[in-house]
PDB file of C-alpha atoms in Angstrom:
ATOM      1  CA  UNK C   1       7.136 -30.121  -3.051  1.00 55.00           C
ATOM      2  CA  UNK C   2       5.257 -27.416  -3.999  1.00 59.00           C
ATOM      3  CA  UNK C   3       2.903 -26.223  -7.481  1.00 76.00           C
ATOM      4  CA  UNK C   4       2.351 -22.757  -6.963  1.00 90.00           C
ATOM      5  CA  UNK C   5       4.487 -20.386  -8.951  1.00 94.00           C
ATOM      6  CA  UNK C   6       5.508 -17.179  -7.203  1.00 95.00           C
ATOM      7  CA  UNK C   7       4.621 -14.994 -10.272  1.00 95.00           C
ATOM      8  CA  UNK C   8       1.674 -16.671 -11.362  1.00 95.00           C
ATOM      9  CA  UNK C   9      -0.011 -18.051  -8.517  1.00 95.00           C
ATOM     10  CA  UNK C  10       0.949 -16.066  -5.333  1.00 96.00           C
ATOM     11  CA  UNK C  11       2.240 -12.365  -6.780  1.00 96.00           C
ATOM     12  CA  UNK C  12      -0.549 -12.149  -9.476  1.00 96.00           C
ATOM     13  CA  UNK C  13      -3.230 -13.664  -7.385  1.00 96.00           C
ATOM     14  CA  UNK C  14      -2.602 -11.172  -4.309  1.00 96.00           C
ATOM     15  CA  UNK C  15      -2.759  -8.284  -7.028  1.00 96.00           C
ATOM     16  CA  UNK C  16      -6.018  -9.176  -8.605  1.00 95.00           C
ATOM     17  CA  UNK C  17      -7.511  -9.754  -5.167  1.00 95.00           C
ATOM     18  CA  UNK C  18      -6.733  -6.167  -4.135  1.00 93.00           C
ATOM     19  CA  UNK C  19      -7.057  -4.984  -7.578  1.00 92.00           C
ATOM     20  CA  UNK C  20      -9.405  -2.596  -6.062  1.00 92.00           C
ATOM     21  CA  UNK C  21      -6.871  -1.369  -3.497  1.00 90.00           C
ATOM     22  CA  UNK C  22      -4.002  -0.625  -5.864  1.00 90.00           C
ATOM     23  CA  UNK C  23      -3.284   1.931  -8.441  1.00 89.00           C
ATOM     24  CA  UNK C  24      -3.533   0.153 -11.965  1.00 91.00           C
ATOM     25  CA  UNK C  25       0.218   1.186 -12.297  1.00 90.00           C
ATOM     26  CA  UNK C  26       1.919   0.067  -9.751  1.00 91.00           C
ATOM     27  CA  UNK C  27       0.035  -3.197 -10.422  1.00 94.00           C
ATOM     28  CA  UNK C  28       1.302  -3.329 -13.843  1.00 94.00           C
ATOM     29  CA  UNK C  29       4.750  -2.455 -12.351  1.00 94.00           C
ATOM     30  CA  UNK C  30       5.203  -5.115  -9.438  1.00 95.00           C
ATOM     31  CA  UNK C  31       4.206  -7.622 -12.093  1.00 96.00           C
ATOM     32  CA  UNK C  32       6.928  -6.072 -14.855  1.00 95.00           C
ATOM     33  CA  UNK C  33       9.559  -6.214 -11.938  1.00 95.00           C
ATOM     34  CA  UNK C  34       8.743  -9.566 -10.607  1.00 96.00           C
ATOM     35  CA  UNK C  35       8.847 -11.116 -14.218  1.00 96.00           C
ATOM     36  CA  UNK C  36      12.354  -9.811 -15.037  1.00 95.00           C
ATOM     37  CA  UNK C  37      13.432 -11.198 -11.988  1.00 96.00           C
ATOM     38  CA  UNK C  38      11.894 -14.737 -12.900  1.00 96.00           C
ATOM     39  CA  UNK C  39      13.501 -14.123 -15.890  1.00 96.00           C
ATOM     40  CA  UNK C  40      16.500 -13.330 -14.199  1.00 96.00           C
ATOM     41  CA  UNK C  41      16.937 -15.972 -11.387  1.00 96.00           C
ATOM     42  CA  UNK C  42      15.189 -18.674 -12.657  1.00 96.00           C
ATOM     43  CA  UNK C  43      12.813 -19.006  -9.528  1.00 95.00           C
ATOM     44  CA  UNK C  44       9.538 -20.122 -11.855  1.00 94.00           C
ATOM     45  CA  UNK C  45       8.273 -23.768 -10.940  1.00 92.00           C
ATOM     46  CA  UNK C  46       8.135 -24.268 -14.189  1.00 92.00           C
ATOM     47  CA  UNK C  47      11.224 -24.886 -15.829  1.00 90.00           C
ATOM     48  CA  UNK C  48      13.317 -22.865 -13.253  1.00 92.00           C
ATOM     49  CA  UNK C  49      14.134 -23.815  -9.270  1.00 93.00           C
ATOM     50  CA  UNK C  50      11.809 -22.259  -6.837  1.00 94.00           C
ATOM     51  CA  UNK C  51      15.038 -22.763  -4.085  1.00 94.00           C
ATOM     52  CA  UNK C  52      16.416 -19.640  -6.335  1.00 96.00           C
ATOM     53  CA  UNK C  53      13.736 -17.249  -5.069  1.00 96.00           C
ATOM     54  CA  UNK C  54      15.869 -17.300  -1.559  1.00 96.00           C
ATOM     55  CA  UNK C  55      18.690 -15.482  -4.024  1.00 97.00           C
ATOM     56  CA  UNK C  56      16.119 -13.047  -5.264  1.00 97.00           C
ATOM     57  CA  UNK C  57      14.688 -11.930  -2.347  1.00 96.00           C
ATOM     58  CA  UNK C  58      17.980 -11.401  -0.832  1.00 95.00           C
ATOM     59  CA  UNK C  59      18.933  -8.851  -3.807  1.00 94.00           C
ATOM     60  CA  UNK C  60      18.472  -5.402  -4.589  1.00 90.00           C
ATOM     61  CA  UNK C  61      15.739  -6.166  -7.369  1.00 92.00           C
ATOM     62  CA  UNK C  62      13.773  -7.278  -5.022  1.00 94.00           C
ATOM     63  CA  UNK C  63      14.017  -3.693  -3.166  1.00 90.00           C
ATOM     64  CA  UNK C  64      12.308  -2.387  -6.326  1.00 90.00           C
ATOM     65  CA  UNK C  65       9.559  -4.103  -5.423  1.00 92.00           C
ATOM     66  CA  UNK C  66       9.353  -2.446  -1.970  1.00 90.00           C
ATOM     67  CA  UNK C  67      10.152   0.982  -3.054  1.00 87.00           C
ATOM     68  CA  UNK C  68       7.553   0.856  -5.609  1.00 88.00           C
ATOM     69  CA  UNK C  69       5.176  -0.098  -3.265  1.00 89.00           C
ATOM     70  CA  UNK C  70       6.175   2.867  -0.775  1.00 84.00           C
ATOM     71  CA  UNK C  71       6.034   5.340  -3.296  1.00 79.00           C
ATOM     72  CA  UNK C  72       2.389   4.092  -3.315  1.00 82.00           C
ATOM     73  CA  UNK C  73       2.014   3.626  -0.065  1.00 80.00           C
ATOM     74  CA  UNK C  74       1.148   0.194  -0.364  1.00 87.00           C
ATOM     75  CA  UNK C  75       3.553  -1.603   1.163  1.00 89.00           C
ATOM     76  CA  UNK C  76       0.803  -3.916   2.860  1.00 91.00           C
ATOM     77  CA  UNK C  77       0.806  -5.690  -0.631  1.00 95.00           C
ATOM     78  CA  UNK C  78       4.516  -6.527  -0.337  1.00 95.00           C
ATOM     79  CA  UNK C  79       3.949  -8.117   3.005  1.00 94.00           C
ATOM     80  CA  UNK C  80       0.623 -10.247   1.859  1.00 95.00           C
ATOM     81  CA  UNK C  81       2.856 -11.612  -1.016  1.00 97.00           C
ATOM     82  CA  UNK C  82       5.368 -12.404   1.621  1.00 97.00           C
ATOM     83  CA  UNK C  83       3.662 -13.902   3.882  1.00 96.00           C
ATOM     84  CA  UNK C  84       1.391 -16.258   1.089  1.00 96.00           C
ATOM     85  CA  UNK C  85       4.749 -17.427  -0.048  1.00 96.00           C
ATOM     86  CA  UNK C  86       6.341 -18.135   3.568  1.00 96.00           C
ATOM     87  CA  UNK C  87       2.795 -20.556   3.487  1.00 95.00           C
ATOM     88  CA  UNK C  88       3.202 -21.919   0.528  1.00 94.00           C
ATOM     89  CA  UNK C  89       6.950 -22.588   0.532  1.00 95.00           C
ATOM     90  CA  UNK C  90       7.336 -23.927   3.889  1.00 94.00           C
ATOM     91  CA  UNK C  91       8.900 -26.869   3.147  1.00 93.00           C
ATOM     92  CA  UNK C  92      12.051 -24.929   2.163  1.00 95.00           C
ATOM     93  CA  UNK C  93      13.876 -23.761   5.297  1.00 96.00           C
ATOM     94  CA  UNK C  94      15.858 -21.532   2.825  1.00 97.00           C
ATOM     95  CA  UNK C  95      12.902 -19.915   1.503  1.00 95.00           C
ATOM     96  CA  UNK C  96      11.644 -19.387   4.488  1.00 96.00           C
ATOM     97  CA  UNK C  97      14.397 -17.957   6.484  1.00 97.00           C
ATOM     98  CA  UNK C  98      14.868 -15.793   3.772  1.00 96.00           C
ATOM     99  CA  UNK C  99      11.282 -14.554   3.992  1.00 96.00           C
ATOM    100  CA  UNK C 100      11.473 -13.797   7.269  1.00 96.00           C
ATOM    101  CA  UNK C 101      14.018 -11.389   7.278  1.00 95.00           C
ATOM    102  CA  UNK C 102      12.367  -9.419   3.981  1.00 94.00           C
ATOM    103  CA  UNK C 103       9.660  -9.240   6.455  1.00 94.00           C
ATOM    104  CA  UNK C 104      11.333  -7.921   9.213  1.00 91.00           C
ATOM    105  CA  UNK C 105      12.766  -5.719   7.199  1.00 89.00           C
ATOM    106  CA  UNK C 106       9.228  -4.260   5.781  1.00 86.00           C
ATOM    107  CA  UNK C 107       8.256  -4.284   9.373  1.00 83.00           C
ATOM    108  CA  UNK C 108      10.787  -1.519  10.022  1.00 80.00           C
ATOM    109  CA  UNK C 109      10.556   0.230   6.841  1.00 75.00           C
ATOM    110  CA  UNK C 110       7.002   0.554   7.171  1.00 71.00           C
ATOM    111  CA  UNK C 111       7.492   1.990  11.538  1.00 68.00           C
ATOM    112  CA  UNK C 112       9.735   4.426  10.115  1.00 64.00           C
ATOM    113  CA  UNK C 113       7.725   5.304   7.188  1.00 64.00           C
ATOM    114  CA  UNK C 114       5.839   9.263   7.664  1.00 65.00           C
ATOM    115  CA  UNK C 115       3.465  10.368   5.703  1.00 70.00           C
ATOM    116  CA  UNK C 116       4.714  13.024   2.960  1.00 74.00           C
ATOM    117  CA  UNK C 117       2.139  15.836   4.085  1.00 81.00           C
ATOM    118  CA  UNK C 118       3.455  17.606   1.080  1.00 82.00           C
ATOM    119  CA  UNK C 119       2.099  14.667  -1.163  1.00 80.00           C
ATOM    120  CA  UNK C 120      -1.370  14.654   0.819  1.00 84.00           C
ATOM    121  CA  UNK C 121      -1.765  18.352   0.026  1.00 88.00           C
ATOM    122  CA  UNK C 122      -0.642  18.219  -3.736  1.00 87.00           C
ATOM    123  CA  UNK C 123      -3.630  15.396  -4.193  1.00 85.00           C
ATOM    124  CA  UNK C 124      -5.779  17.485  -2.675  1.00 88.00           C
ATOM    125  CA  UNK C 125      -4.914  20.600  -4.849  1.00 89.00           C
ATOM    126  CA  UNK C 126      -4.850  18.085  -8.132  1.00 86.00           C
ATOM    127  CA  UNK C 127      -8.887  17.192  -7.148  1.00 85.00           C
ATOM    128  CA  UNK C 128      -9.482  21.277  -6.944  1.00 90.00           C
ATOM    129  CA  UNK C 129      -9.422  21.534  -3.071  1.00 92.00           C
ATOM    130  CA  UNK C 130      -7.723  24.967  -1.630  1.00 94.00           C
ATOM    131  CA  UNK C 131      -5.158  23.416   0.817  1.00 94.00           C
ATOM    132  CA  UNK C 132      -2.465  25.137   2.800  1.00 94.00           C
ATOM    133  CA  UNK C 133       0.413  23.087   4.394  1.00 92.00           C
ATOM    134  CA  UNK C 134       1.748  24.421   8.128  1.00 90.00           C
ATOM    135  CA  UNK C 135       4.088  22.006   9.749  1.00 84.00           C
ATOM    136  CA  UNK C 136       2.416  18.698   9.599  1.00 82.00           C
ATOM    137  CA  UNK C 137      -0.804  20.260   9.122  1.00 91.00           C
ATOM    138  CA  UNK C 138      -3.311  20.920   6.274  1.00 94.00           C
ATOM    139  CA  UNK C 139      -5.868  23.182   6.355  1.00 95.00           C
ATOM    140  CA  UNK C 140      -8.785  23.111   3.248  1.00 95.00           C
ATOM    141  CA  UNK C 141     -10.802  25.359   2.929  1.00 93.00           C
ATOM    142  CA  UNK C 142     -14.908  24.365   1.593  1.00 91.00           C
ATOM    143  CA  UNK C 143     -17.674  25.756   0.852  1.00 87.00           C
ATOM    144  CA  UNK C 144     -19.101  26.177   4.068  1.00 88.00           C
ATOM    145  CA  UNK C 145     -16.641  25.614   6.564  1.00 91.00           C
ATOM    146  CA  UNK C 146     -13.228  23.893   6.351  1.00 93.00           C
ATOM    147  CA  UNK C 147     -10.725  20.333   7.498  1.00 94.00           C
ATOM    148  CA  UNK C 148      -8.083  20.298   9.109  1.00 94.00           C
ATOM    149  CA  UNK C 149      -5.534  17.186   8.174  1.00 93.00           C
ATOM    150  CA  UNK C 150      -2.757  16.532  10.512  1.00 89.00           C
ATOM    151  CA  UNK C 151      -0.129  13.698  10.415  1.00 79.00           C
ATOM    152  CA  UNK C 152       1.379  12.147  12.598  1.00 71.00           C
ATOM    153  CA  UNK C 153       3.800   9.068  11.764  1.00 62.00           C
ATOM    154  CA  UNK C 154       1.640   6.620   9.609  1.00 61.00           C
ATOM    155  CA  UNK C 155      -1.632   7.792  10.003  1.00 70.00           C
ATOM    156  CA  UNK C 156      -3.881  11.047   9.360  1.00 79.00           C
ATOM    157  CA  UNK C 157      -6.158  12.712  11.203  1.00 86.00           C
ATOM    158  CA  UNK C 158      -8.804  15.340  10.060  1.00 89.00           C
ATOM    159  CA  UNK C 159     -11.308  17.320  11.632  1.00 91.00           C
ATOM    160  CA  UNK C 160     -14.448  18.866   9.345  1.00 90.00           C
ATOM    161  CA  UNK C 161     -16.431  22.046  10.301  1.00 91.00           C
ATOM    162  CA  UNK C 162     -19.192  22.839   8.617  1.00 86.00           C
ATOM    163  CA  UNK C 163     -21.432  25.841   9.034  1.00 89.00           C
ATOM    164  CA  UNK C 164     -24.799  26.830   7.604  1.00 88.00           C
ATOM    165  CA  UNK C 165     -28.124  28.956   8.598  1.00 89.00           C
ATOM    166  CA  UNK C 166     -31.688  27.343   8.418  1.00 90.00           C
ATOM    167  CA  UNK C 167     -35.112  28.424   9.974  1.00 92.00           C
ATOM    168  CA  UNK C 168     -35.842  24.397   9.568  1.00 91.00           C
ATOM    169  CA  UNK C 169     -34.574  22.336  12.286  1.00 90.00           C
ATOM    170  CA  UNK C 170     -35.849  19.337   9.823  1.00 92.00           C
ATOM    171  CA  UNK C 171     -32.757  20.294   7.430  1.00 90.00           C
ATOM    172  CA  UNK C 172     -30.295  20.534  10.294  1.00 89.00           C
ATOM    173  CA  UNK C 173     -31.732  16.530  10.731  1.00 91.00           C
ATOM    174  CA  UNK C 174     -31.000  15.542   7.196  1.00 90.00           C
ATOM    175  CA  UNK C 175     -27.386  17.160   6.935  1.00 85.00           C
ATOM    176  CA  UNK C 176     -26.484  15.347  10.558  1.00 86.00           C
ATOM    177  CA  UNK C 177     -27.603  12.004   9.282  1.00 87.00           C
ATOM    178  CA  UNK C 178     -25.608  12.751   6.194  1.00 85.00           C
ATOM    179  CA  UNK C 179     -22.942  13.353   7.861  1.00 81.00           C
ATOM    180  CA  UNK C 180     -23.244  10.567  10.110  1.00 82.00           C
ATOM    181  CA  UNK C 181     -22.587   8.209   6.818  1.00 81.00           C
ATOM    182  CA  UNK C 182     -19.555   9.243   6.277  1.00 73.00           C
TER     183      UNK C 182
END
């Protein structure tokens, strides 16, 4: 019924599209992972049975996948590869059906995913920022003023203050349209 592969054609395909997107690593990894498990269950359209991907995606290798893509918090990838291969294998029921509860699954792994504000302020120390966690809140301090970074379930919010002195009200022009591109 169908020619696409679910390494080769739908997994790798969906990675090199968002190539820009993802860490280099975890690419590297999701494609290790997924080719043991070809390997493995014998899901590859070519030479294998694609029906077999129902018992992959039903096992705990194919939680690796998910919980690498967490730990990068990319799980958006994990659903785009999901739902490519509910289109593309829609003529298996099994597949399908199997599909849709991974998804459902992602769907409430990724509502009860928080951000790790601890994480957020470590990357900001590693580029050279000063940052100081309280609660769920990050303050940095710059050059000329500061941002504050809160979180609050899946999503961050930040504030930047900036202050200066000028005689030019030109300047105070130029920095406002800078900041306006941002």
């Amino acid at each position: 019924m169908t020619k696409k592969d679910f390494l080769r054609n739908i997994v790798n395909t969906k990675l090199s599209v968002n190539s820009d997107r993802l860490p280099a690593a975890l690419i590297e990894d999701l494609r290790e992972e997924v080719g043991r498990a070809e390997e493995k269950y014998k899901f590859s359209v070519y030479g294998g049975d694609v029906k077999r991907l129902v018992d992959y995606l039903n096992s705990s290798d194919f939680e690796k996948i998910v919980m690498l893509a967490r730990a990068h918090n990319a799980l958006w990838i994990v659903r785009e590869i999901l739902e490519e291969a509910k289109k593309e294998y829609s003529g298996y029921p099994e597949i399908v059906n199997a599909i849709n509860k991974r998804l459902e699954n992602l769907e409430e792994t990724i509502r009860t995913s928080r951000i790790d504000i601890d994480a957020v302020a470590r990357m900001l120390k590693n580029a050279g920022f000063k940052a100081e966690v309280s609660g769920d809140e990050i303050r940095v301090k710059l050059y000329n003023g500061y941002a504050i970074i809160k979180a609050t379930g899946l999503s961050l919010h930040y504030s930047i203050s900036l202050e200066g002195r000028t005689i030019d009200p030109e300047s105070i022009l130029k920095k406002l349209n800078i900041i306006r591109t941002i």
